[in-house]
XYZ file of C-alpha atoms in Angstrom:
695
model
C 122.988 -67.039 78.369
C 125.217 -68.598 81.027
C 125.035 -66.391 84.089
C 125.528 -69.238 86.587
C 127.146 -68.589 89.905
C 130.386 -70.312 90.746
C 129.044 -73.107 92.915
C 132.278 -74.769 94.000
C 132.339 -75.026 97.780
C 135.703 -74.690 99.491
C 136.625 -77.132 102.263
C 139.334 -77.441 104.885
C 140.597 -80.758 106.265
C 139.557 -79.928 109.834
C 136.400 -82.079 110.029
C 134.245 -79.320 111.563
C 130.751 -78.179 110.572
C 132.109 -75.804 107.917
C 133.995 -78.601 106.192
C 131.044 -80.983 106.342
C 128.770 -78.199 105.026
C 131.056 -77.698 102.035
C 130.893 -81.420 101.279
C 127.089 -81.385 101.486
C 126.918 -78.473 99.015
C 129.041 -80.464 96.615
C 126.482 -83.274 96.882
C 123.563 -80.904 96.227
C 122.264 -80.955 99.790
C 122.216 -77.205 100.326
C 119.560 -77.079 103.071
C 121.475 -79.471 105.316
C 124.712 -77.677 104.508
C 123.294 -74.311 105.495
C 122.305 -75.564 108.944
C 125.857 -76.732 109.653
C 127.398 -73.587 108.204
C 125.240 -71.413 110.453
C 126.537 -73.369 113.442
C 130.084 -72.728 112.258
C 129.378 -69.010 111.805
C 127.766 -68.726 115.241
C 130.963 -70.145 116.662
C 133.194 -67.932 114.504
C 131.400 -65.016 112.759
C 134.636 -64.042 110.992
C 135.059 -67.380 109.219
C 135.248 -66.041 105.651
C 135.250 -69.475 104.048
C 132.151 -70.555 105.958
C 130.475 -67.290 104.942
C 131.320 -67.956 101.306
C 129.936 -71.507 101.441
C 126.821 -70.283 103.237
C 126.373 -67.813 100.382
C 126.608 -70.642 97.858
C 124.003 -72.633 99.807
C 121.642 -69.659 100.122
C 121.960 -68.843 96.433
C 121.093 -72.413 95.430
C 118.028 -72.131 97.687
C 117.104 -68.805 96.012
C 117.662 -66.907 99.255
C 119.425 -64.146 97.377
C 119.413 -61.439 100.052
C 121.052 -63.784 102.572
C 123.488 -64.967 99.895
C 124.504 -61.369 99.244
C 125.161 -60.818 102.942
C 127.332 -63.929 103.200
C 129.353 -63.166 100.045
C 129.863 -59.577 101.176
C 131.274 -60.827 104.490
C 133.524 -63.251 102.597
C 134.976 -60.394 100.522
C 135.676 -58.424 103.702
C 137.476 -61.376 105.209
C 139.354 -62.164 101.992
C 139.557 -59.041 99.755
C 141.431 -61.026 97.070
C 138.796 -63.805 96.911
C 137.768 -63.491 93.219
C 134.998 -66.103 93.418
C 133.383 -64.268 96.344
C 133.330 -60.980 94.414
C 131.856 -62.721 91.355
C 129.166 -64.491 93.377
C 128.343 -61.272 95.189
C 127.608 -59.858 91.744
C 125.382 -62.829 90.974
C 123.411 -62.477 94.212
C 122.882 -58.767 93.573
C 121.869 -59.342 89.959
C 119.310 -61.915 91.133
C 117.746 -59.174 93.278
C 117.637 -56.681 90.383
C 120.464 -54.569 91.772
C 122.373 -53.996 88.533
C 124.658 -51.179 89.664
C 125.762 -52.993 92.817
C 126.252 -56.178 90.771
C 128.406 -54.262 88.291
C 130.606 -53.045 91.152
C 131.136 -56.617 92.367
C 132.090 -57.925 88.917
C 134.398 -54.947 88.399
C 136.115 -55.777 91.709
C 136.690 -59.336 90.514
C 138.135 -58.076 87.234
C 140.510 -55.729 89.040
C 141.921 -58.796 90.744
C 142.045 -60.777 87.503
C 141.313 -58.981 84.189
C 141.059 -62.387 82.496
C 138.247 -63.631 84.749
C 135.897 -64.857 82.018
C 132.684 -65.288 84.006
C 132.880 -61.872 85.646
C 133.578 -60.172 82.314
C 130.797 -62.124 80.621
C 128.184 -61.349 83.267
C 129.275 -57.716 83.507
C 128.788 -57.356 79.752
C 125.203 -58.613 80.098
C 124.474 -55.992 82.749
C 125.926 -53.275 80.538
C 123.721 -54.539 77.703
C 120.590 -54.518 79.870
C 121.412 -50.951 80.928
C 121.723 -49.846 77.292
C 125.501 -49.282 77.627
C 126.221 -51.080 74.391
C 129.773 -49.823 73.808
C 130.802 -50.993 77.278
C 128.988 -54.296 76.779
C 130.857 -54.958 73.544
C 134.262 -53.988 74.945
C 133.741 -56.167 78.035
C 132.602 -59.277 76.165
C 135.517 -58.832 73.780
C 137.879 -58.948 76.765
C 136.155 -62.162 77.872
C 136.718 -63.640 74.410
C 140.399 -62.723 74.515
C 140.768 -64.732 77.718
C 138.613 -67.640 76.484
C 138.686 -67.647 72.668
C 136.935 -71.021 72.398
C 133.687 -69.880 74.039
C 130.848 -70.284 71.578
C 128.550 -68.658 74.119
C 130.649 -65.489 74.257
C 130.751 -65.165 70.463
C 126.986 -65.707 70.319
C 126.458 -63.000 72.943
C 128.721 -60.553 71.117
C 126.728 -61.284 67.973
C 123.552 -60.428 69.888
C 125.067 -57.133 71.073
C 126.001 -56.162 67.514
C 122.502 -57.155 66.390
C 120.977 -54.801 68.965
C 122.823 -51.798 67.497
C 122.228 -52.917 63.893
C 125.871 -53.708 63.112
C 124.641 -56.681 61.162
C 127.760 -57.650 59.246
C 129.790 -57.864 62.462
C 126.977 -59.758 64.154
C 126.993 -62.362 61.409
C 130.765 -62.883 61.737
C 130.438 -63.502 65.484
C 127.530 -65.904 65.104
C 129.375 -67.883 62.430
C 132.335 -68.125 64.806
C 130.042 -69.427 67.556
C 128.649 -72.076 65.216
C 132.143 -73.055 64.075
C 132.953 -73.836 67.721
C 129.577 -75.370 68.567
C 127.559 -76.343 65.441
C 124.513 -77.454 67.480
C 124.116 -74.158 69.336
C 120.419 -73.332 68.981
C 120.745 -69.733 70.191
C 123.415 -68.952 67.593
C 121.278 -70.424 64.781
C 118.316 -68.395 66.030
C 120.216 -65.093 66.162
C 121.779 -65.786 62.784
C 118.283 -66.234 61.375
C 117.321 -62.788 62.693
C 120.441 -61.198 61.199
C 119.933 -62.836 57.816
C 116.342 -61.671 57.625
C 117.391 -58.162 58.626
C 119.783 -58.189 55.684
C 116.919 -59.146 53.370
C 117.805 -62.854 53.148
C 114.444 -64.155 54.293
C 114.620 -67.780 53.139
C 118.047 -68.464 54.644
C 116.787 -66.887 57.849
C 113.947 -69.416 57.921
C 116.479 -72.224 57.508
C 118.385 -70.971 60.531
C 115.194 -70.983 62.616
C 114.580 -74.563 61.479
C 118.144 -75.471 62.472
C 117.581 -73.933 65.917
C 114.387 -75.978 66.340
C 116.210 -79.156 65.297
C 118.867 -78.447 67.936
C 116.202 -77.665 70.535
C 112.601 -78.665 69.681
C 111.353 -76.747 72.742
C 112.847 -73.458 71.491
C 109.685 -71.314 71.511
C 111.266 -68.146 70.116
C 112.568 -70.023 67.085
C 109.140 -71.609 66.550
C 107.463 -68.194 66.643
C 109.850 -66.592 64.185
C 109.748 -69.575 61.867
C 105.968 -69.311 61.723
C 105.439 -65.551 61.828
C 108.453 -63.811 60.294
C 107.930 -61.998 56.995
C 110.354 -60.658 54.381
C 111.716 -57.167 54.859
C 112.185 -56.630 51.112
C 110.260 -58.247 48.265
C 111.821 -59.047 44.895
C 108.520 -59.130 42.989
C 104.949 -57.924 43.693
C 103.559 -61.468 43.519
C 105.674 -62.434 46.538
C 103.566 -60.223 48.774
C 100.423 -62.335 48.476
C 102.416 -65.580 48.632
C 104.124 -64.668 51.878
C 100.925 -63.167 53.256
C 99.178 -66.487 52.731
C 102.097 -68.260 54.383
C 101.715 -65.971 57.398
C 97.979 -66.670 57.566
C 98.547 -70.432 57.358
C 101.426 -70.517 59.852
C 99.589 -68.285 62.324
C 96.711 -70.757 62.289
C 99.121 -73.666 62.773
C 100.869 -71.906 65.639
C 97.585 -71.168 67.385
C 96.460 -74.782 66.973
C 99.767 -76.152 68.297
C 99.992 -73.864 71.339
C 97.909 -75.373 74.147
C 97.690 -73.547 77.459
C 96.760 -76.473 79.699
C 99.838 -76.682 81.933
C 102.332 -74.349 83.552
C 105.063 -75.484 81.152
C 102.870 -74.843 78.104
C 101.892 -71.410 79.393
C 105.521 -70.437 80.049
C 106.568 -71.792 76.637
C 103.939 -69.670 74.889
C 105.038 -66.553 76.793
C 108.614 -67.087 75.620
C 107.340 -67.241 72.053
C 105.265 -64.071 72.351
C 108.301 -62.285 73.775
C 110.398 -63.053 70.698
C 108.742 -61.029 67.956
C 105.954 -58.879 66.609
C 104.427 -59.221 63.157
C 106.029 -55.883 62.279
C 106.484 -56.408 58.533
C 102.878 -57.506 57.935
C 101.823 -53.861 57.897
C 104.289 -52.942 55.158
C 102.493 -55.038 52.536
C 99.966 -52.293 51.796
C 96.900 -54.414 52.630
C 93.992 -54.318 55.086
C 95.388 -56.153 58.120
C 92.366 -56.018 60.425
C 91.482 -59.718 60.275
C 95.050 -60.963 60.714
C 95.819 -58.419 63.424
C 92.656 -59.392 65.305
C 93.465 -63.088 65.076
C 97.016 -62.438 66.241
C 95.901 -59.995 68.952
C 93.439 -62.453 70.502
C 96.106 -65.169 70.382
C 98.591 -62.975 72.226
C 95.967 -61.845 74.739
C 95.083 -65.465 75.555
C 98.727 -66.283 76.263
C 99.261 -63.190 78.390
C 96.033 -63.795 80.328
C 97.130 -67.380 81.067
C 100.494 -66.177 82.363
C 99.213 -63.126 84.244
C 95.586 -63.790 85.235
C 95.809 -60.994 87.807
C 96.019 -58.511 84.914
C 93.399 -60.031 82.655
C 90.207 -58.721 84.226
C 88.409 -55.473 83.430
C 89.327 -52.752 85.926
C 86.928 -50.334 87.549
C 87.484 -46.644 86.963
C 89.029 -45.097 90.109
C 86.756 -42.563 91.761
C 87.829 -38.942 91.499
C 87.703 -37.149 94.807
C 87.412 -33.327 94.833
C 90.692 -31.782 93.760
C 92.154 -35.104 92.620
C 93.825 -35.306 89.212
C 93.103 -37.767 86.435
C 96.086 -40.133 86.188
C 97.262 -40.664 82.595
C 99.996 -43.172 81.798
C 102.143 -43.301 78.661
C 104.068 -46.467 77.741
C 106.763 -46.852 75.093
C 110.010 -48.650 74.342
C 111.216 -45.588 72.440
C 111.454 -42.828 75.033
C 114.773 -41.725 73.575
C 115.991 -39.966 70.419
C 113.532 -41.684 68.106
C 110.503 -40.582 66.098
C 108.182 -42.008 68.764
C 110.034 -40.233 71.569
C 110.000 -36.969 69.633
C 106.261 -37.146 68.976
C 105.590 -38.052 72.621
C 107.548 -35.031 73.845
C 105.216 -32.861 71.756
C 102.207 -34.474 73.415
C 103.583 -33.985 76.913
C 104.486 -30.360 76.173
C 100.923 -29.828 74.920
C 99.231 -31.022 78.105
C 98.070 -27.695 79.514
C 95.364 -28.699 81.943
C 96.276 -29.012 85.604
C 93.620 -31.700 85.885
C 96.056 -34.438 84.828
C 98.900 -36.279 86.506
C 101.251 -37.663 83.856
C 103.014 -40.994 84.376
C 105.602 -42.274 81.864
C 106.911 -45.846 81.655
C 110.022 -46.283 79.537
C 110.429 -49.930 78.518
C 113.499 -49.587 76.292
C 117.181 -49.876 77.143
C 118.363 -46.653 75.500
C 118.594 -43.479 77.552
C 119.667 -40.085 76.192
C 118.910 -36.369 76.393
C 115.369 -36.846 75.064
C 114.731 -39.449 77.785
C 115.654 -36.859 80.408
C 113.451 -34.289 78.672
C 110.490 -36.660 78.835
C 111.260 -37.266 82.484
C 111.124 -33.521 83.146
C 107.766 -33.295 81.357
C 106.271 -36.075 83.506
C 104.938 -36.036 87.043
C 106.156 -39.620 87.472
C 108.754 -41.334 85.279
C 109.728 -44.992 85.598
C 112.304 -46.976 83.627
C 111.784 -50.730 83.222
C 114.244 -51.805 80.480
C 112.547 -54.902 79.087
C 111.045 -55.953 82.439
C 107.409 -56.656 81.584
C 106.365 -58.043 84.950
C 107.925 -55.243 87.015
C 106.362 -52.607 84.757
C 102.937 -54.254 84.910
C 103.104 -54.428 88.695
C 103.992 -50.732 88.957
C 101.390 -49.570 86.423
C 98.730 -51.591 88.232
C 99.707 -50.084 91.596
C 99.628 -46.555 90.173
C 95.867 -47.018 89.753
C 95.646 -45.071 86.505
C 92.450 -43.852 84.950
C 93.761 -44.041 81.377
C 96.782 -45.785 79.853
C 98.133 -44.758 76.437
C 100.570 -46.852 74.403
C 102.330 -44.561 71.950
C 103.191 -47.537 69.764
C 102.213 -51.211 69.743
C 103.658 -53.728 67.314
C 107.186 -52.344 67.139
C 108.536 -54.221 70.142
C 107.451 -57.448 71.912
C 107.749 -55.838 75.353
C 105.003 -53.256 74.811
C 102.891 -55.821 72.951
C 102.883 -58.019 76.056
C 101.956 -55.127 78.326
C 99.238 -53.955 75.944
C 97.684 -57.428 76.015
C 97.056 -56.958 79.755
C 94.322 -54.934 81.408
C 96.311 -52.460 83.520
C 93.876 -49.515 83.394
C 90.096 -49.149 82.930
C 90.607 -47.310 79.623
C 93.498 -48.235 77.345
C 94.413 -46.370 74.165
C 96.943 -46.552 71.381
C 98.612 -43.576 69.736
C 99.428 -43.498 66.045
C 103.194 -43.907 66.538
C 102.888 -47.234 64.708
C 99.858 -46.577 62.502
C 98.071 -49.909 62.411
C 95.280 -51.478 64.433
C 96.492 -53.718 67.258
C 93.752 -56.334 67.106
C 94.074 -56.613 70.900
C 90.800 -56.902 72.861
C 92.469 -54.938 75.679
C 92.904 -51.723 73.655
C 89.731 -49.651 73.686
C 90.535 -46.564 71.596
C 92.854 -45.710 68.723
C 94.036 -42.073 68.908
C 94.596 -40.971 65.337
C 94.897 -37.888 63.135
C 91.679 -36.685 61.556
C 93.494 -35.295 58.502
C 95.326 -38.570 57.908
C 92.334 -40.873 58.158
C 90.219 -41.661 55.085
C 86.472 -41.185 55.298
C 85.465 -44.715 56.342
C 88.549 -45.562 58.386
C 86.615 -47.115 61.287
C 86.375 -50.310 59.244
C 90.134 -50.821 59.552
C 90.342 -50.819 63.357
C 89.422 -53.262 66.121
C 89.517 -50.269 68.499
C 87.084 -47.345 68.565
C 88.691 -44.745 66.334
C 89.251 -41.299 67.856
C 90.020 -38.665 65.198
C 92.106 -35.962 66.845
C 92.178 -32.607 65.022
C 94.812 -31.899 62.386
C 97.971 -34.071 62.568
C 97.529 -34.941 66.257
C 101.100 -33.694 66.637
C 102.853 -30.803 68.284
C 105.874 -30.552 65.984
C 108.739 -28.278 66.943
C 110.865 -27.522 63.851
C 114.585 -28.186 64.297
C 117.086 -25.331 63.947
C 118.756 -25.202 60.545
C 122.475 -26.043 60.816
C 124.718 -22.985 60.613
C 127.630 -24.619 58.836
C 126.426 -26.337 55.692
C 128.305 -28.442 53.201
C 127.981 -27.895 49.471
C 126.636 -30.448 47.056
C 130.124 -31.365 45.908
C 131.263 -31.816 49.503
C 128.403 -34.289 49.973
C 129.137 -36.077 46.710
C 126.183 -34.673 44.740
C 126.860 -33.244 41.249
C 125.841 -29.600 40.846
C 124.200 -30.157 37.456
C 121.685 -32.803 38.584
C 118.069 -32.374 39.687
C 117.895 -34.096 43.074
C 114.834 -36.123 44.006
C 115.228 -37.123 47.644
C 113.499 -40.186 49.098
C 114.503 -40.832 52.686
C 112.345 -43.710 53.948
C 113.520 -47.065 55.282
C 113.935 -49.365 52.326
C 111.264 -51.796 53.534
C 108.672 -49.096 52.815
C 109.342 -49.347 49.072
C 107.162 -52.012 47.441
C 108.261 -53.491 44.099
C 105.049 -52.586 42.257
C 106.029 -48.917 42.609
C 109.649 -49.155 41.402
C 108.597 -47.984 37.943
C 107.928 -44.410 39.088
C 111.652 -43.634 39.187
C 112.583 -44.634 35.620
C 109.362 -43.046 34.336
C 110.463 -39.760 35.883
C 114.045 -40.222 34.665
C 112.855 -40.705 31.073
C 111.441 -37.171 31.111
C 114.160 -35.720 33.362
C 117.504 -37.057 32.059
C 119.436 -35.070 34.672
C 117.441 -36.602 37.532
C 119.234 -38.266 40.417
C 117.289 -40.162 43.095
C 118.905 -40.221 46.523
C 117.902 -43.002 48.902
C 119.221 -43.772 52.383
C 121.202 -46.995 52.741
C 120.076 -49.683 55.146
C 122.312 -50.704 58.047
C 122.989 -53.895 56.106
C 124.876 -53.536 52.842
C 123.213 -56.755 51.643
C 119.725 -55.318 52.184
C 120.688 -52.135 50.361
C 122.049 -54.162 47.466
C 118.825 -56.160 47.271
C 116.825 -52.953 46.796
C 119.426 -51.572 44.370
C 119.154 -54.749 42.275
C 115.402 -54.299 42.082
C 115.816 -50.702 40.894
C 118.322 -51.805 38.272
C 115.739 -54.197 36.893
C 113.063 -51.465 36.824
C 115.345 -48.958 35.059
C 116.559 -51.602 32.625
C 112.973 -52.281 31.512
C 112.846 -48.614 30.420
C 116.214 -48.821 28.709
C 117.925 -46.776 31.433
C 120.925 -47.292 33.685
C 119.880 -47.220 37.344
C 123.438 -46.616 38.526
C 123.472 -43.292 36.673
C 120.269 -42.127 38.332
C 120.140 -43.831 41.752
C 122.451 -42.932 44.619
C 122.425 -44.522 48.066
C 123.622 -42.165 50.751
C 125.098 -43.525 53.938
C 123.079 -43.004 57.108
C 123.687 -39.519 58.441
C 123.685 -37.631 61.692
C 120.757 -35.274 62.151
C 122.448 -32.044 61.043
C 123.955 -33.769 58.010
C 120.513 -35.178 57.202
C 119.001 -31.688 57.269
C 121.916 -30.517 55.112
C 120.996 -33.185 52.547
C 117.394 -31.965 52.523
C 118.541 -28.377 51.997
C 120.674 -29.439 49.012
C 117.858 -31.407 47.360
C 115.157 -30.148 44.989
C 112.084 -32.324 45.674
C 111.040 -34.975 48.192
C 109.377 -38.051 46.680
C 107.111 -39.626 49.278
C 106.978 -43.431 49.480
C 103.679 -45.035 48.486
C 101.391 -47.064 50.772
C 103.466 -46.044 53.810
C 104.117 -42.323 53.829
C 106.924 -40.424 55.542
C 106.103 -38.833 58.903
C 108.848 -37.047 60.816
C 111.138 -37.048 57.760
C 108.450 -35.268 55.742
C 108.042 -32.618 58.429
C 111.797 -32.092 58.351
C 111.795 -31.809 54.554
C 109.037 -29.194 54.720
C 111.094 -27.281 57.295
C 113.766 -27.154 54.574
C 111.180 -25.848 52.013
C 111.263 -29.048 49.953
C 108.218 -29.626 47.725
C 106.700 -33.019 48.564
C 105.152 -35.236 45.894
C 102.743 -37.720 47.452
C 99.962 -40.112 46.481
C 97.498 -40.624 49.374
C 97.066 -44.302 50.158
C 94.028 -46.289 51.151
C 95.012 -46.428 54.823
C 96.135 -43.844 57.342
C 99.743 -45.052 57.173
C 99.893 -43.977 53.541
C 98.505 -40.465 54.113
C 100.938 -38.655 56.448
C 102.457 -36.334 53.832
C 99.022 -35.716 52.294
C 97.699 -34.533 55.673
C 100.621 -32.134 56.096
C 100.156 -30.621 52.641
C 96.432 -30.397 53.241
C 96.932 -28.600 56.544
C 99.204 -26.089 54.810
C 96.802 -25.706 51.881
C 99.548 -26.697 49.417
C 97.810 -29.362 47.338
C 99.497 -28.842 43.956
C 101.848 -31.771 44.589
C 99.195 -34.230 45.787
C 98.662 -36.874 43.098
C 95.472 -38.719 42.161
C 97.232 -41.798 40.773
C 100.723 -43.045 39.888
C 100.775 -41.386 36.473
C 99.790 -38.092 38.051
C 102.515 -38.592 40.680
C 105.140 -38.919 37.946
C 103.732 -35.961 36.015
C 103.926 -33.703 39.084
C 107.524 -34.752 39.772
C 108.444 -34.158 36.122
C 106.805 -30.743 36.096
C 108.688 -29.692 39.228
C 111.953 -30.658 37.536
C 111.227 -29.104 34.126
C 109.229 -26.014 35.115
C 111.419 -23.685 37.251
C 108.504 -21.310 37.833
C 106.278 -24.072 39.212
C 109.121 -25.291 41.435
C 109.820 -21.791 42.780
C 106.133 -21.062 43.387
C 105.691 -24.340 45.252
C 108.684 -23.638 47.473
C 107.363 -20.149 48.188
C 103.941 -21.492 49.178
C 105.576 -24.009 51.515
C 107.720 -21.292 53.094
C 104.625 -19.132 53.614
C 102.437 -21.883 55.074
C 104.699 -24.324 56.874
C 104.173 -22.450 60.146
C 100.688 -24.021 60.260
C 102.355 -27.360 61.044
C 104.410 -26.034 63.929
C 103.529 -26.275 67.620
C 99.883 -27.012 66.855
C 98.133 -27.881 70.113
C 94.586 -27.936 68.774
C 94.432 -31.693 69.125
C 95.310 -31.615 72.823
C 92.239 -29.559 73.738
C 90.090 -32.269 72.196
C 92.205 -35.094 73.657
C 92.028 -33.708 77.180
C 88.274 -33.334 76.793
C 88.121 -36.949 75.663
C 90.205 -38.031 78.667
C 87.868 -36.125 80.991
C 84.836 -37.812 79.460
C 86.088 -41.395 79.663
C 87.537 -40.911 83.154
C 84.262 -39.560 84.568
C 81.839 -41.592 82.474
C 79.475 -43.426 84.811
C 76.790 -44.678 82.442
C 77.287 -46.448 79.087
C 74.526 -44.331 77.568
C 76.640 -41.164 77.795
C 78.139 -40.566 74.338
C 81.898 -40.240 74.005
C 83.167 -37.778 71.366
C 85.282 -39.636 68.817
C 85.839 -36.936 66.218
C 87.487 -33.549 66.520
C 87.324 -30.949 63.788
C 90.488 -30.199 61.820
C 91.700 -27.002 60.228
C 90.813 -28.068 56.729
């Protein structure tokens, strides 16, 4: 991204120190220039042009506070001096003063709405602040003034990518490449977009193109080596791409030395580009690969931040002092992770704890403010790993909990540091981290299989029940009918509301098998943000239905993504929820149960495939828990063809769903665990790792 300051120095033909200083700046001799400019300003403190040039010199010397002072004086002397307003914004941005920088850019744009650089840089600040609508509108105004800027089109494509408007992102990136075919950043972002639409192979080609344009492009190297498909066409692709990941991870580790400052910085840029998010959606045991990846990441982070690589001593607890617990997440907003975290914070009842929250994401909304109210200390570091690490370290925590690791590169980098004596991971992203810096994995006892410890690099802590305090949402008062939502009244509606990357091709056959026995069945899925990705999954279903002699288009409906009330309305209009296999529904299943939907589920081998099972088990409603795929289909068929069984199941859910609500049993155990690890002085003292569930 081009956020350069305007470095042109302005000179007058008077031959004094100010003029000579301007000439020296133009020659790159900023230190000498600054000396002369200070002489000029001592003689005439109100020389606005000398102040401006002194600001340019200070900025080039990275003396940003002094540069800000000089540019500010220049704008007072010459209120219409656009370049001074713009550079004032740059100096403030360099000091992490985003709001003040915004004001300076806005002042420049008031003077000239077509000022490209001010609009461009202002859009980046809006983006960093999570103000995506403003960022898009501002960069669009920059493009109108400079329609041949490949950089601006690439940036707009990145903004659209952030908010998952993938089709528009692709158009912008293609426009950038039409203007500048060798633009590595545009190739890189296009690769991300293509893979998000399900076009994995063409995404790899774009990463290769980015590397060819810039061989030192670490982020492109990382994604070329470690990216995985979002959607598989055939089951045999899973093992093929898994082996590719294993091979490429080994190659990346071998080709990433950490012997010089440049190599260390290069590796950090790569780590900051991605997580191996889609590895966990293959339905396999990922412990060995996660551990290999986790140690690789930790080595890079330790090389870059050695001050946060050493084991920390547990802070002593003086009489009356509280245990300091920190929570870190990128999703402290209206998101499943944020919702689950709010339940945890509400459940903290002991006055023995001081709660610190560190929000690493850009988005801020009502839930963010709710989490802030539930915290004793709340800090927002949108994407700023180093600033967050510095603050967490200074807060001298006893225990640090990451609600999710592996969903965002920012939290992965922080989690690879040692910022507290005891570091834990919550089950927000239910997979082992493989990081040597994470000591405990805080999981749900009901969701974990019997010998689950073998799947974790961390010590597994089984919190009672779901390890959730779930507050059921209010049912919308004004509901639409089936016809108003485009659902025929005479069909039996099987709802399946998971992200399409949770559906593995080896399980596609369950839908036509059910449809054979339930001709009036309709299966409602939720479309992906990308129409191409949705079509890829639809094509797979068509193949599965065709093999049974059925028409998928008659039975499968893809609903557009809905607002929350409309989503609940869809649940209320449906007959049965079909849980996805190998990666079960979490919050969506709780919401379906709130709407009295029977849930058909097949418990998987790993915790991530057992969410719905744990909920049904906690309610004591096990009639719809399958033992195998055939049993899964039989249960779904019986619910559709046996009205009595369907009604009885709904009644049992209605009578028992309250057991899932506002359960704080787990917090009593968790707070006891926190007490133990925070006051543990001798390794021989046992730490409780299992809490009893209401079974």
